[in-house]
PDB file of C-alpha atoms in Angstrom:
ATOM      1  CA  MET K  21      24.397  41.820  75.268  1.00 63.00           C
ATOM      2  CA  GLN K  22      23.602  38.383  73.927  1.00 68.00           C
ATOM      3  CA  ILE K  23      25.381  35.484  75.579  1.00 67.00           C
ATOM      4  CA  THR K  24      26.258  32.658  73.236  1.00 68.00           C
ATOM      5  CA  GLU K  25      26.521  29.191  74.691  1.00 76.00           C
ATOM      6  CA  VAL K  26      29.918  27.674  74.129  1.00 79.00           C
ATOM      7  CA  LYS K  27      30.205  24.067  73.021  1.00 89.00           C
ATOM      8  CA  ASN K  28      32.929  22.009  74.660  1.00 89.00           C
ATOM      9  CA  GLN K  29      34.797  19.412  72.610  1.00 92.00           C
ATOM     10  CA  LEU K  30      37.066  16.866  74.276  1.00 95.00           C
ATOM     11  CA  VAL K  31      39.902  15.507  72.125  1.00 95.00           C
ATOM     12  CA  SER K  32      42.123  12.611  73.173  1.00 97.00           C
ATOM     13  CA  THR K  33      45.612  12.359  71.628  1.00 97.00           C
ATOM     14  CA  ILE K  34      48.676  10.182  72.099  1.00 97.00           C
ATOM     15  CA  ALA K  35      52.401  10.597  71.905  1.00 97.00           C
ATOM     16  CA  LEU K  36      53.754   7.190  70.964  1.00 97.00           C
ATOM     17  CA  ILE K  37      57.396   7.058  72.066  1.00 95.00           C
ATOM     18  CA  ASP K  38      59.678   4.475  70.443  1.00 95.00           C
ATOM     19  CA  ASP K  39      62.884   2.855  71.727  1.00 93.00           C
ATOM     20  CA  GLU K  40      64.953   5.807  70.430  1.00 93.00           C
ATOM     21  CA  ASN K  41      62.712   8.312  72.278  1.00 92.00           C
ATOM     22  CA  LYS K  42      61.188   9.481  68.993  1.00 95.00           C
ATOM     23  CA  ILE K  43      57.547  10.561  68.942  1.00 96.00           C
ATOM     24  CA  LEU K  44      55.072   9.752  66.171  1.00 97.00           C
ATOM     25  CA  ILE K  45      53.303  12.668  64.460  1.00 97.00           C
ATOM     26  CA  GLY K  46      50.966  12.653  61.473  1.00 97.00           C
ATOM     27  CA  LYS K  47      50.269  15.223  58.753  1.00 97.00           C
ATOM     28  CA  ARG K  48      46.589  16.196  58.498  1.00 94.00           C
ATOM     29  CA  PRO K  49      44.948  15.632  55.110  1.00 93.00           C
ATOM     30  CA  VAL K  50      43.884  18.397  52.718  1.00 91.00           C
ATOM     31  CA  GLY K  51      40.262  19.409  53.235  1.00 88.00           C
ATOM     32  CA  LYS K  52      40.320  18.880  57.002  1.00 86.00           C
ATOM     33  CA  THR K  53      40.602  21.629  59.605  1.00 84.00           C
ATOM     34  CA  PHE K  54      44.282  22.509  60.045  1.00 87.00           C
ATOM     35  CA  GLU K  55      45.117  20.759  56.765  1.00 90.00           C
ATOM     36  CA  ASN K  56      48.797  19.906  56.187  1.00 94.00           C
ATOM     37  CA  LEU K  57      49.681  20.611  59.818  1.00 95.00           C
ATOM     38  CA  TRP K  58      51.343  17.958  61.975  1.00 96.00           C
ATOM     39  CA  GLU K  59      49.556  16.486  64.983  1.00 96.00           C
ATOM     40  CA  PHE K  60      49.585  13.682  67.501  1.00 96.00           C
ATOM     41  CA  PRO K  61      47.259  10.790  66.578  1.00 96.00           C
ATOM     42  CA  GLY K  62      43.853  10.781  68.235  1.00 95.00           C
ATOM     43  CA  GLY K  63      40.508  12.466  67.928  1.00 94.00           C
ATOM     44  CA  LYS K  64      37.201  13.540  69.386  1.00 94.00           C
ATOM     45  CA  VAL K  65      35.724  11.749  72.369  1.00 97.00           C
ATOM     46  CA  LYS K  66      32.216  10.564  71.507  1.00 96.00           C
ATOM     47  CA  LYS K  67      29.189  10.563  73.774  1.00 93.00           C
ATOM     48  CA  ASN K  68      29.295   7.742  76.359  1.00 94.00           C
ATOM     49  CA  GLU K  69      33.010   7.182  75.695  1.00 96.00           C
ATOM     50  CA  THR K  70      35.930   7.781  78.043  1.00 96.00           C
ATOM     51  CA  ALA K  71      39.035   9.639  76.863  1.00 96.00           C
ATOM     52  CA  GLU K  72      40.948   6.351  76.955  1.00 96.00           C
ATOM     53  CA  GLN K  73      38.297   4.477  74.962  1.00 96.00           C
ATOM     54  CA  ALA K  74      38.328   7.246  72.358  1.00 96.00           C
ATOM     55  CA  LEU K  75      42.101   7.021  72.122  1.00 96.00           C
ATOM     56  CA  ILE K  76      42.024   3.255  71.592  1.00 96.00           C
ATOM     57  CA  ARG K  77      39.339   3.630  68.888  1.00 96.00           C
ATOM     58  CA  GLU K  78      40.950   6.616  67.171  1.00 96.00           C
ATOM     59  CA  THR K  79      44.459   5.119  67.009  1.00 96.00           C
ATOM     60  CA  LYS K  80      43.012   1.988  65.404  1.00 96.00           C
ATOM     61  CA  GLU K  81      41.096   4.094  62.862  1.00 95.00           C
ATOM     62  CA  GLU K  82      43.912   6.553  62.117  1.00 95.00           C
ATOM     63  CA  ILE K  83      47.163   4.576  62.321  1.00 97.00           C
ATOM     64  CA  ASN K  84      46.017   0.935  62.672  1.00 97.00           C
ATOM     65  CA  ILE K  85      47.633   0.173  66.028  1.00 96.00           C
ATOM     66  CA  ASP K  86      46.208  -1.741  68.955  1.00 95.00           C
ATOM     67  CA  ILE K  87      46.832  -0.133  72.299  1.00 95.00           C
ATOM     68  CA  SER K  88      45.737  -1.228  75.756  1.00 93.00           C
ATOM     69  CA  VAL K  89      44.279   1.091  78.369  1.00 91.00           C
ATOM     70  CA  ASN K  90      46.960  -0.299  80.723  1.00 92.00           C
ATOM     71  CA  CYS K  91      49.706   1.025  78.434  1.00 93.00           C
ATOM     72  CA  ILE K  92      48.669   4.678  78.251  1.00 95.00           C
ATOM     73  CA  ALA K  93      49.302   7.403  80.808  1.00 95.00           C
ATOM     74  CA  PRO K  94      48.075  11.008  80.905  1.00 96.00           C
ATOM     75  CA  LEU K  95      50.785  13.630  80.430  1.00 95.00           C
ATOM     76  CA  ALA K  96      49.313  17.059  79.689  1.00 95.00           C
ATOM     77  CA  PHE K  97      46.360  19.012  78.355  1.00 96.00           C
ATOM     78  CA  SER K  98      45.779  22.215  76.442  1.00 96.00           C
ATOM     79  CA  THR K  99      42.810  24.329  75.439  1.00 93.00           C
ATOM     80  CA  TYR K 100      41.909  26.163  72.276  1.00 90.00           C
ATOM     81  CA  TYR K 101      38.914  28.371  71.567  1.00 88.00           C
ATOM     82  CA  ASN K 102      37.674  28.508  67.980  1.00 79.00           C
ATOM     83  CA  ARG K 103      34.280  29.644  66.600  1.00 78.00           C
ATOM     84  CA  ASN K 104      32.247  29.163  69.802  1.00 81.00           C
ATOM     85  CA  ILE K 105      33.878  25.801  70.469  1.00 87.00           C
ATOM     86  CA  ASN K 106      36.137  25.350  73.464  1.00 91.00           C
ATOM     87  CA  ILE K 107      38.457  22.468  72.628  1.00 91.00           C
ATOM     88  CA  LEU K 108      40.192  20.588  75.434  1.00 94.00           C
ATOM     89  CA  ILE K 109      43.009  18.370  74.194  1.00 96.00           C
ATOM     90  CA  LEU K 110      44.264  15.588  76.445  1.00 97.00           C
ATOM     91  CA  LEU K 111      47.701  14.190  75.682  1.00 97.00           C
ATOM     92  CA  PHE K 112      48.545  10.670  76.753  1.00 97.00           C
ATOM     93  CA  ILE K 113      51.831   8.837  76.235  1.00 96.00           C
ATOM     94  CA  SER K 114      52.656   5.229  75.514  1.00 96.00           C
ATOM     95  CA  ARG K 115      55.779   3.212  74.895  1.00 95.00           C
ATOM     96  CA  LYS K 116      53.929  -0.030  74.149  1.00 96.00           C
ATOM     97  CA  TRP K 117      51.459  -0.924  71.387  1.00 95.00           C
ATOM     98  CA  ASP K 118      50.813  -3.707  68.897  1.00 94.00           C
ATOM     99  CA  LEU K 119      51.243  -3.448  65.111  1.00 94.00           C
ATOM    100  CA  GLU K 120      53.320  -0.961  63.151  1.00 94.00           C
ATOM    101  CA  PRO K 121      51.663   2.460  62.639  1.00 96.00           C
ATOM    102  CA  ILE K 122      50.483   3.064  59.068  1.00 95.00           C
ATOM    103  CA  CYS K 123      48.770   5.991  57.333  1.00 93.00           C
ATOM    104  CA  LYS K 124      45.028   5.474  57.254  1.00 94.00           C
ATOM    105  CA  PHE K 125      43.991   9.077  57.959  1.00 93.00           C
ATOM    106  CA  HIS K 126      47.158  11.163  57.774  1.00 94.00           C
ATOM    107  CA  THR K 127      48.988  11.839  54.513  1.00 95.00           C
ATOM    108  CA  GLU K 128      52.327  11.119  56.194  1.00 96.00           C
ATOM    109  CA  LEU K 129      53.690   9.781  59.491  1.00 97.00           C
ATOM    110  CA  LYS K 130      57.057  10.720  61.013  1.00 97.00           C
ATOM    111  CA  TRP K 131      59.076   9.727  64.053  1.00 97.00           C
ATOM    112  CA  VAL K 132      60.628  12.869  65.530  1.00 96.00           C
ATOM    113  CA  LYS K 133      62.862  13.623  68.526  1.00 95.00           C
ATOM    114  CA  ALA K 134      61.037  15.772  71.101  1.00 93.00           C
ATOM    115  CA  ASN K 135      63.522  18.615  70.734  1.00 93.00           C
ATOM    116  CA  ASN K 136      62.760  18.745  66.979  1.00 95.00           C
ATOM    117  CA  LEU K 137      58.954  18.901  67.285  1.00 95.00           C
ATOM    118  CA  ASN K 138      59.010  22.718  67.071  1.00 93.00           C
ATOM    119  CA  LYS K 139      60.297  22.395  63.498  1.00 95.00           C
ATOM    120  CA  TYR K 140      56.916  20.975  62.439  1.00 96.00           C
ATOM    121  CA  ASN K 141      53.949  23.281  61.884  1.00 95.00           C
ATOM    122  CA  MET K 142      51.218  22.155  64.310  1.00 95.00           C
ATOM    123  CA  PRO K 143      47.761  23.429  65.289  1.00 91.00           C
ATOM    124  CA  PRO K 144      47.914  26.112  68.022  1.00 89.00           C
ATOM    125  CA  ALA K 145      46.649  23.841  70.824  1.00 88.00           C
ATOM    126  CA  ASN K 146      49.533  21.411  70.266  1.00 89.00           C
ATOM    127  CA  LYS K 147      52.283  23.898  71.153  1.00 85.00           C
ATOM    128  CA  PRO K 148      51.909  23.580  74.959  1.00 89.00           C
ATOM    129  CA  LEU K 149      51.807  19.791  74.562  1.00 93.00           C
ATOM    130  CA  VAL K 150      55.139  19.857  72.753  1.00 92.00           C
ATOM    131  CA  SER K 151      56.729  21.619  75.744  1.00 89.00           C
ATOM    132  CA  SER K 152      55.525  18.859  78.080  1.00 89.00           C
ATOM    133  CA  LEU K 153      56.983  16.199  75.794  1.00 90.00           C
ATOM    134  CA  GLN K 154      60.295  18.034  75.552  1.00 87.00           C
ATOM    135  CA  ASP K 155      60.504  18.167  79.358  1.00 84.00           C
ATOM    136  CA  LEU K 156      59.751  14.449  79.548  1.00 81.00           C
ATOM    137  CA  CYS K 157      62.092  13.252  76.795  1.00 73.00           C
ATOM    138  CA  LEU K 158      65.269  15.210  77.564  1.00 57.00           C
TER     139      LEU K 158
END
């Protein structure tokens, strides 16, 4: 039996929560993995980067917001195994950021109540994260 080494990929995501307790989600572009599915903004953690640093960089690249490490808090994580890659998704939350989110990566952005997140088709690893947000935002 041949043992295949599994690659681990750390992904840092954020649930931005507005004054009405709505959470920002973005629709993935065509041509990307999980195209047209909804997700929380964020992305892969690069070498020599913390999860928080990745989140600050990725949110600037994807939705053009500025967020401080002091304004994000860890909430939950989930795992997903796909094609010899073990993906660990970290979900942070924030209620404070600078600038209005705009589409730079996603084809669409939406503010959604936590109890309505299940109505949006998301990648499999996001489902457990949705449950944590629903518990938090009731």
